Amino acid sequence: MAESDSTVRTHHAILIGVGSHNEKSNETKVQGALADIKDIRAILEPHPQIKVTTFGIGPDNERIGREPTVQNIRNFLIEEVAPTGSEGHISDVYIHFSGHGSREPENKLRNDPLVLVLTDNNLGTSFLAKQVAKLNEQKINVTVVLDCCFSASSRRDDEESNVRFMEYESRYECDEEDTLDNEDALRVITEDGTRGVTLESLVNHPILHKYPDRYAIFTACDANEIAEEIELKGKGRRGVLSYFFARALADLSERGGRSTYESLHQHLRSLVRRAYPDQTPMLYGKLKESFFPELNSRDSLPIVTVHVDKGVITLEAGAAHGVCVGDEYEAAPFYAAENRAAMFVEQCSRFRVVEVRNLTSTLSSADQSGSCSVFSTDTATCTWKARPVSSLSEKKTAIRLGPCLSEDERLTLREEGKRYPYLQLLDPDEQRSSIGAFSVAIDTLPNGDSYAIFSSVTGIKVPRIPTFLRGDCDVLQRVARVLGHLAKFRFFEEMEHEGLDEAFEGTFEITTAHTQDHAGSYTVQSGQVWQVTCANYSDAAPLYIAIFNFDFWWEISPLSFARGDGELLVLHGQRPKHVGESSKVVRLRMRLDEEDGDEREDVIKLFITNKPTSFQAMTLPSLAETESGRGDESALSSTPSGSLSVMNRGEKWAVRTFRIRTRK
């Protein structure tokens, strides 16, 4: 489109599509590579603030933009893109690669054997990581999409194959400067000001760990999976990731939606796995300032994906996520605004869980009409995002309201408490099998009476929780917010798998060389490393591990995601053809901050599953954010307790819990 001389280019998109290769190569061509970047270019070019540069060649040698050679792309990134940050013009860079990936042989002794196949040679992904890190240092946000695969177990045997992997050829050598040396690959970034638990490097590019909030990398699949192409009627082939990525961007733009990269990833993973069960898109990094304005919702909610297939509405969460039959969820389309002020206000529907499996559940409409017409023809192939509004779990956190509270105060707290799904408020004389985790009482202080929260076991005030001056405006709403926060924290902290699956448990092992004390905790000194070894003993099936910290300050955070390593740690099977690791050592650096005092306790939980699933809905912000209202996750109602009733259908999960005490 025409642009005025005054147009300021703040965003730069680099689109690379490689459909054919060096004529010496006898590998098959990538039919949809050029079409992929044409589709993305069509979405980006109408935006005057975006500069688009293409490197493209099609399977029939059609060319757009520059030749996608190693020298051209390397020189472009070093000489043309990198300087724009120091000059203050560019704030965001987007790199989209569509084509073949490959993997160098293990005898190359390089720490990162993954390469992108260009027309003349291989470009190491280590070089790409270095360039991303350099841009991040200039405070440039970088989004990368790699629509290829690196799975050496998926060589294509016919030229019509849709798989985007190219067998490694020795004549396509990476330049040494494109690789990471051992020192780079093994060093650990020291993060000044880091408090508590830090997960050390689990990925091949630790140089990216310094600024995990400045990049996002989408890959078409995991290292041992295949990236496929989809055949569009009358339009040829497209890469599966590129196709659904472009569709999501177009949908958000057309509907004026707002979302986040995390929600986009769940959306893509749901769509892709329903069409191609063996392909799982991955997301690394935790960039919030997206290249795309439609994905710039910083105030994100922990959500769960919902999809419909042949009239069956499926919630992508199950027993492993604390779901019970009778739980209710509010759902809104993928493109709905994702912030606490606007989400679910429009196009909102309510659903009830009617069947629970280990990792997924079946929903039915809970709207008064009983209709599921919200999933019309055009949305039936899409995904929705949901959050719980009520729980029927018998494991909800019980908090007793003290007799010193007035009847009006208890009534208000009970009413406000209905907004928090995992909270069960008890009257002073209400009988229950357990005494409850906490109690609310009046504490007399020099500046006046205050509401305080006490431990029902010790009878003392719960540490690191504020008190609330009685009579302040909206004080009971603030108390209820904190109670809801504590209830969710304790609900998931104490969650265990009640019916162990011995067959599944026999396929893996989670061990630590550290010794427990008499209370079942592990004690380390501040600055030391606590580690656990995770091993997959199955021949072929991968395992997925989500690592969460339930920390000293009442926050629930995914440790792997916080370092930019992606939400799930993947352990591959032990068959020789698999290229990933079947065991990994998880190293946690334990630190004390000045605010922690002389000791702190963190609870580390590892959720192990046989299929990829998201636990992001489990996350909790700091208690300070919740108390201020910024992190409020209140729902609309809650209901009495109920039952679990779990179905299996091949979904497996397990959990391991470790209490770690850090001392000076």
PDB file of C-alpha atoms in Angstrom, residues 389-547:
ATOM      1  CA  VAL A 389     -16.839 -20.268  38.023  1.00  0.00           C
ATOM      2  CA  SER A 390     -17.784 -23.044  40.436  1.00  0.00           C
ATOM      3  CA  SER A 391     -16.292 -26.251  41.765  1.00  0.00           C
ATOM      4  CA  LEU A 392     -17.991 -29.298  43.250  1.00  0.00           C
ATOM      5  CA  SER A 393     -14.745 -30.773  44.557  1.00  0.00           C
ATOM      6  CA  GLU A 394     -14.823 -32.227  48.043  1.00  0.00           C
ATOM      7  CA  LYS A 395     -11.228 -31.016  48.351  1.00  0.00           C
ATOM      8  CA  LYS A 396     -12.088 -27.320  48.317  1.00  0.00           C
ATOM      9  CA  THR A 397     -10.211 -25.292  50.917  1.00  0.00           C
ATOM     10  CA  ALA A 398     -12.298 -24.823  54.058  1.00  0.00           C
ATOM     11  CA  ILE A 399     -11.907 -21.528  55.929  1.00  0.00           C
ATOM     12  CA  ARG A 400     -13.876 -20.982  59.132  1.00  0.00           C
ATOM     13  CA  LEU A 401     -15.453 -17.634  59.953  1.00  0.00           C
ATOM     14  CA  GLY A 402     -14.757 -16.860  63.605  1.00  0.00           C
ATOM     15  CA  PRO A 403     -17.552 -16.274  66.166  1.00  0.00           C
ATOM     16  CA  CYS A 404     -16.193 -12.768  66.785  1.00  0.00           C
ATOM     17  CA  LEU A 405     -17.476 -11.728  63.359  1.00  0.00           C
ATOM     18  CA  SER A 406     -20.964 -10.271  63.295  1.00  0.00           C
ATOM     19  CA  GLU A 407     -23.758 -12.011  61.423  1.00  0.00           C
ATOM     20  CA  ASP A 408     -23.714  -9.228  58.817  1.00  0.00           C
ATOM     21  CA  GLU A 409     -19.964  -9.642  58.326  1.00  0.00           C
ATOM     22  CA  ARG A 410     -20.295 -13.400  57.902  1.00  0.00           C
ATOM     23  CA  LEU A 411     -23.200 -12.932  55.493  1.00  0.00           C
ATOM     24  CA  THR A 412     -21.196 -10.499  53.356  1.00  0.00           C
ATOM     25  CA  LEU A 413     -18.148 -12.773  53.313  1.00  0.00           C
ATOM     26  CA  ARG A 414     -20.259 -15.798  52.380  1.00  0.00           C
ATOM     27  CA  GLU A 415     -21.818 -13.847  49.514  1.00  0.00           C
ATOM     28  CA  GLU A 416     -18.449 -12.552  48.294  1.00  0.00           C
ATOM     29  CA  GLY A 417     -16.932 -16.013  48.761  1.00  0.00           C
ATOM     30  CA  LYS A 418     -19.239 -17.438  46.090  1.00  0.00           C
ATOM     31  CA  ARG A 419     -17.028 -15.728  43.523  1.00  0.00           C
ATOM     32  CA  TYR A 420     -14.088 -18.040  44.248  1.00  0.00           C
ATOM     33  CA  PRO A 421     -14.444 -21.645  43.025  1.00  0.00           C
ATOM     34  CA  TYR A 422     -12.004 -23.333  45.421  1.00  0.00           C
ATOM     35  CA  LEU A 423     -13.205 -21.606  48.609  1.00  0.00           C
ATOM     36  CA  GLN A 424     -15.540 -23.219  51.156  1.00  0.00           C
ATOM     37  CA  LEU A 425     -16.525 -20.885  54.021  1.00  0.00           C
ATOM     38  CA  LEU A 426     -17.677 -22.470  57.280  1.00  0.00           C
ATOM     39  CA  ASP A 427     -19.781 -20.915  60.020  1.00  0.00           C
ATOM     40  CA  PRO A 428     -18.322 -20.962  63.561  1.00  0.00           C
ATOM     41  CA  ASP A 429     -20.351 -23.989  64.661  1.00  0.00           C
ATOM     42  CA  GLU A 430     -20.595 -25.762  61.303  1.00  0.00           C
ATOM     43  CA  GLN A 431     -19.603 -29.412  61.551  1.00  0.00           C
ATOM     44  CA  ARG A 432     -17.109 -30.763  59.029  1.00  0.00           C
ATOM     45  CA  SER A 433     -14.750 -33.709  58.896  1.00  0.00           C
ATOM     46  CA  SER A 434     -11.770 -31.329  58.918  1.00  0.00           C
ATOM     47  CA  ILE A 435     -11.318 -28.182  60.965  1.00  0.00           C
ATOM     48  CA  GLY A 436     -10.384 -26.191  57.878  1.00  0.00           C
ATOM     49  CA  ALA A 437      -7.045 -24.790  56.808  1.00  0.00           C
ATOM     50  CA  PHE A 438      -7.578 -21.239  58.033  1.00  0.00           C
ATOM     51  CA  SER A 439      -9.925 -19.098  60.070  1.00  0.00           C
ATOM     52  CA  VAL A 440     -10.900 -15.438  59.938  1.00  0.00           C
ATOM     53  CA  ALA A 441     -11.062 -13.531  63.212  1.00  0.00           C
ATOM     54  CA  ILE A 442     -10.815 -10.043  64.669  1.00  0.00           C
ATOM     55  CA  ASP A 443      -7.391  -8.919  65.826  1.00  0.00           C
ATOM     56  CA  THR A 444      -7.202  -5.927  68.158  1.00  0.00           C
ATOM     57  CA  LEU A 445      -4.353  -3.613  67.182  1.00  0.00           C
ATOM     58  CA  PRO A 446      -3.286  -0.161  68.438  1.00  0.00           C
ATOM     59  CA  ASN A 447      -4.784   1.496  65.359  1.00  0.00           C
ATOM     60  CA  GLY A 448      -8.089  -0.341  65.687  1.00  0.00           C
ATOM     61  CA  ASP A 449      -9.707  -3.719  65.157  1.00  0.00           C
ATOM     62  CA  SER A 450      -8.592  -5.595  62.048  1.00  0.00           C
ATOM     63  CA  TYR A 451      -9.580  -8.731  60.190  1.00  0.00           C
ATOM     64  CA  ALA A 452      -6.775 -11.283  60.323  1.00  0.00           C
ATOM     65  CA  ILE A 453      -6.304 -14.802  58.974  1.00  0.00           C
ATOM     66  CA  PHE A 454      -5.085 -17.512  61.340  1.00  0.00           C
ATOM     67  CA  SER A 455      -3.867 -21.068  60.892  1.00  0.00           C
ATOM     68  CA  SER A 456      -6.448 -23.528  62.183  1.00  0.00           C
ATOM     69  CA  VAL A 457      -3.623 -25.883  63.192  1.00  0.00           C
ATOM     70  CA  THR A 458      -1.275 -23.559  65.078  1.00  0.00           C
ATOM     71  CA  GLY A 459      -3.715 -20.804  65.991  1.00  0.00           C
ATOM     72  CA  ILE A 460      -1.224 -18.116  64.997  1.00  0.00           C
ATOM     73  CA  LYS A 461      -1.490 -15.539  62.231  1.00  0.00           C
ATOM     74  CA  VAL A 462      -0.649 -16.860  58.791  1.00  0.00           C
ATOM     75  CA  PRO A 463       2.613 -15.165  57.744  1.00  0.00           C
ATOM     76  CA  ARG A 464       2.956 -12.827  54.754  1.00  0.00           C
ATOM     77  CA  ILE A 465      -0.758 -12.052  54.668  1.00  0.00           C
ATOM     78  CA  PRO A 466      -1.972  -8.505  55.298  1.00  0.00           C
ATOM     79  CA  THR A 467      -4.474  -7.524  57.963  1.00  0.00           C
ATOM     80  CA  PHE A 468      -7.455  -5.367  57.040  1.00  0.00           C
ATOM     81  CA  LEU A 469      -8.689  -2.484  59.161  1.00  0.00           C
ATOM     82  CA  ARG A 470     -12.269  -3.103  60.191  1.00  0.00           C
ATOM     83  CA  GLY A 471     -14.610  -0.485  58.780  1.00  0.00           C
ATOM     84  CA  ASP A 472     -12.515   0.434  55.730  1.00  0.00           C
ATOM     85  CA  CYS A 473     -14.357   0.860  52.441  1.00  0.00           C
ATOM     86  CA  ASP A 474     -14.822  -2.456  50.601  1.00  0.00           C
ATOM     87  CA  VAL A 475     -12.739  -4.193  53.250  1.00  0.00           C
ATOM     88  CA  LEU A 476     -14.781  -7.415  53.211  1.00  0.00           C
ATOM     89  CA  GLN A 477     -14.445  -7.664  49.429  1.00  0.00           C
ATOM     90  CA  ARG A 478     -10.666  -7.379  49.878  1.00  0.00           C
ATOM     91  CA  VAL A 479     -10.712 -10.029  52.596  1.00  0.00           C
ATOM     92  CA  ALA A 480     -12.713 -12.345  50.319  1.00  0.00           C
ATOM     93  CA  ARG A 481     -10.202 -11.810  47.485  1.00  0.00           C
ATOM     94  CA  VAL A 482      -7.360 -12.925  49.723  1.00  0.00           C
ATOM     95  CA  LEU A 483      -9.367 -15.904  51.010  1.00  0.00           C
ATOM     96  CA  GLY A 484     -10.078 -16.941  47.424  1.00  0.00           C
ATOM     97  CA  HIS A 485      -6.375 -16.668  46.621  1.00  0.00           C
ATOM     98  CA  LEU A 486      -5.372 -18.792  49.625  1.00  0.00           C
ATOM     99  CA  ALA A 487      -8.063 -21.337  48.788  1.00  0.00           C
ATOM    100  CA  LYS A 488      -6.796 -21.837  45.241  1.00  0.00           C
ATOM    101  CA  PHE A 489      -3.186 -22.016  46.441  1.00  0.00           C
ATOM    102  CA  ARG A 490      -3.943 -24.676  49.054  1.00  0.00           C
ATOM    103  CA  PHE A 491      -6.292 -26.624  46.741  1.00  0.00           C
ATOM    104  CA  PHE A 492      -3.583 -27.235  44.136  1.00  0.00           C
ATOM    105  CA  GLU A 493      -0.723 -27.467  46.627  1.00  0.00           C
ATOM    106  CA  GLU A 494      -2.392 -30.440  48.306  1.00  0.00           C
ATOM    107  CA  MET A 495      -3.675 -32.096  45.129  1.00  0.00           C
ATOM    108  CA  GLU A 496      -2.481 -35.682  44.671  1.00  0.00           C
ATOM    109  CA  HIS A 497      -3.475 -38.575  42.420  1.00  0.00           C
ATOM    110  CA  GLU A 498      -5.712 -40.704  44.611  1.00  0.00           C
ATOM    111  CA  GLY A 499      -5.915 -43.741  42.316  1.00  0.00           C
ATOM    112  CA  LEU A 500      -2.364 -44.559  41.240  1.00  0.00           C
ATOM    113  CA  ASP A 501      -1.958 -46.107  37.800  1.00  0.00           C
ATOM    114  CA  GLU A 502       0.736 -48.715  38.446  1.00  0.00           C
ATOM    115  CA  ALA A 503       1.303 -49.389  34.750  1.00  0.00           C
ATOM    116  CA  PHE A 504       1.899 -45.709  34.032  1.00  0.00           C
ATOM    117  CA  GLU A 505       4.005 -45.255  37.177  1.00  0.00           C
ATOM    118  CA  GLY A 506       6.273 -48.023  35.896  1.00  0.00           C
ATOM    119  CA  THR A 507       7.137 -46.102  32.734  1.00  0.00           C
ATOM    120  CA  PHE A 508       9.076 -43.336  34.493  1.00  0.00           C
ATOM    121  CA  GLU A 509      11.069 -42.479  37.577  1.00  0.00           C
ATOM    122  CA  ILE A 510      11.507 -39.205  39.471  1.00  0.00           C
ATOM    123  CA  THR A 511      14.410 -39.369  41.932  1.00  0.00           C
ATOM    124  CA  THR A 512      16.588 -37.083  44.025  1.00  0.00           C
ATOM    125  CA  ALA A 513      19.829 -37.752  45.862  1.00  0.00           C
ATOM    126  CA  HIS A 514      18.909 -35.269  48.584  1.00  0.00           C
ATOM    127  CA  THR A 515      17.769 -36.608  51.948  1.00  0.00           C
ATOM    128  CA  GLN A 516      14.475 -35.735  53.606  1.00  0.00           C
ATOM    129  CA  ASP A 517      14.318 -34.680  57.233  1.00  0.00           C
ATOM    130  CA  HIS A 518      11.890 -36.139  59.776  1.00  0.00           C
ATOM    131  CA  ALA A 519       9.183 -33.709  58.618  1.00  0.00           C
ATOM    132  CA  GLY A 520       9.497 -34.835  55.005  1.00  0.00           C
ATOM    133  CA  SER A 521      11.255 -31.671  53.797  1.00  0.00           C
ATOM    134  CA  TYR A 522      14.565 -31.132  52.038  1.00  0.00           C
ATOM    135  CA  THR A 523      16.883 -28.486  53.475  1.00  0.00           C
ATOM    136  CA  VAL A 524      19.442 -26.541  51.425  1.00  0.00           C
ATOM    137  CA  GLN A 525      21.537 -23.446  51.988  1.00  0.00           C
ATOM    138  CA  SER A 526      20.761 -20.241  50.116  1.00  0.00           C
ATOM    139  CA  GLY A 527      22.516 -20.240  46.754  1.00  0.00           C
ATOM    140  CA  GLN A 528      22.766 -24.017  46.563  1.00  0.00           C
ATOM    141  CA  VAL A 529      21.199 -26.253  43.923  1.00  0.00           C
ATOM    142  CA  TRP A 530      18.517 -28.828  44.668  1.00  0.00           C
ATOM    143  CA  GLN A 531      18.026 -31.273  41.833  1.00  0.00           C
ATOM    144  CA  VAL A 532      15.782 -34.085  40.720  1.00  0.00           C
ATOM    145  CA  THR A 533      16.299 -36.590  37.894  1.00  0.00           C
ATOM    146  CA  CYS A 534      13.397 -37.410  35.571  1.00  0.00           C
ATOM    147  CA  ALA A 535      13.650 -40.549  33.417  1.00  0.00           C
ATOM    148  CA  ASN A 536      11.308 -42.039  30.813  1.00  0.00           C
ATOM    149  CA  TYR A 537      11.663 -45.822  30.528  1.00  0.00           C
ATOM    150  CA  SER A 538       9.133 -46.409  27.750  1.00  0.00           C
ATOM    151  CA  ASP A 539      10.352 -47.406  24.300  1.00  0.00           C
ATOM    152  CA  ALA A 540       8.576 -44.818  22.207  1.00  0.00           C
ATOM    153  CA  ALA A 541       5.983 -42.791  24.084  1.00  0.00           C
ATOM    154  CA  PRO A 542       7.115 -39.357  25.259  1.00  0.00           C
ATOM    155  CA  LEU A 543       6.326 -37.974  28.691  1.00  0.00           C
ATOM    156  CA  TYR A 544       5.444 -34.378  29.488  1.00  0.00           C
ATOM    157  CA  ILE A 545       6.342 -32.723  32.787  1.00  0.00           C
ATOM    158  CA  ALA A 546       5.061 -29.392  34.097  1.00  0.00           C
ATOM    159  CA  ILE A 547       7.114 -27.966  36.973  1.00  0.00           C
TER     160      ILE A 547
END
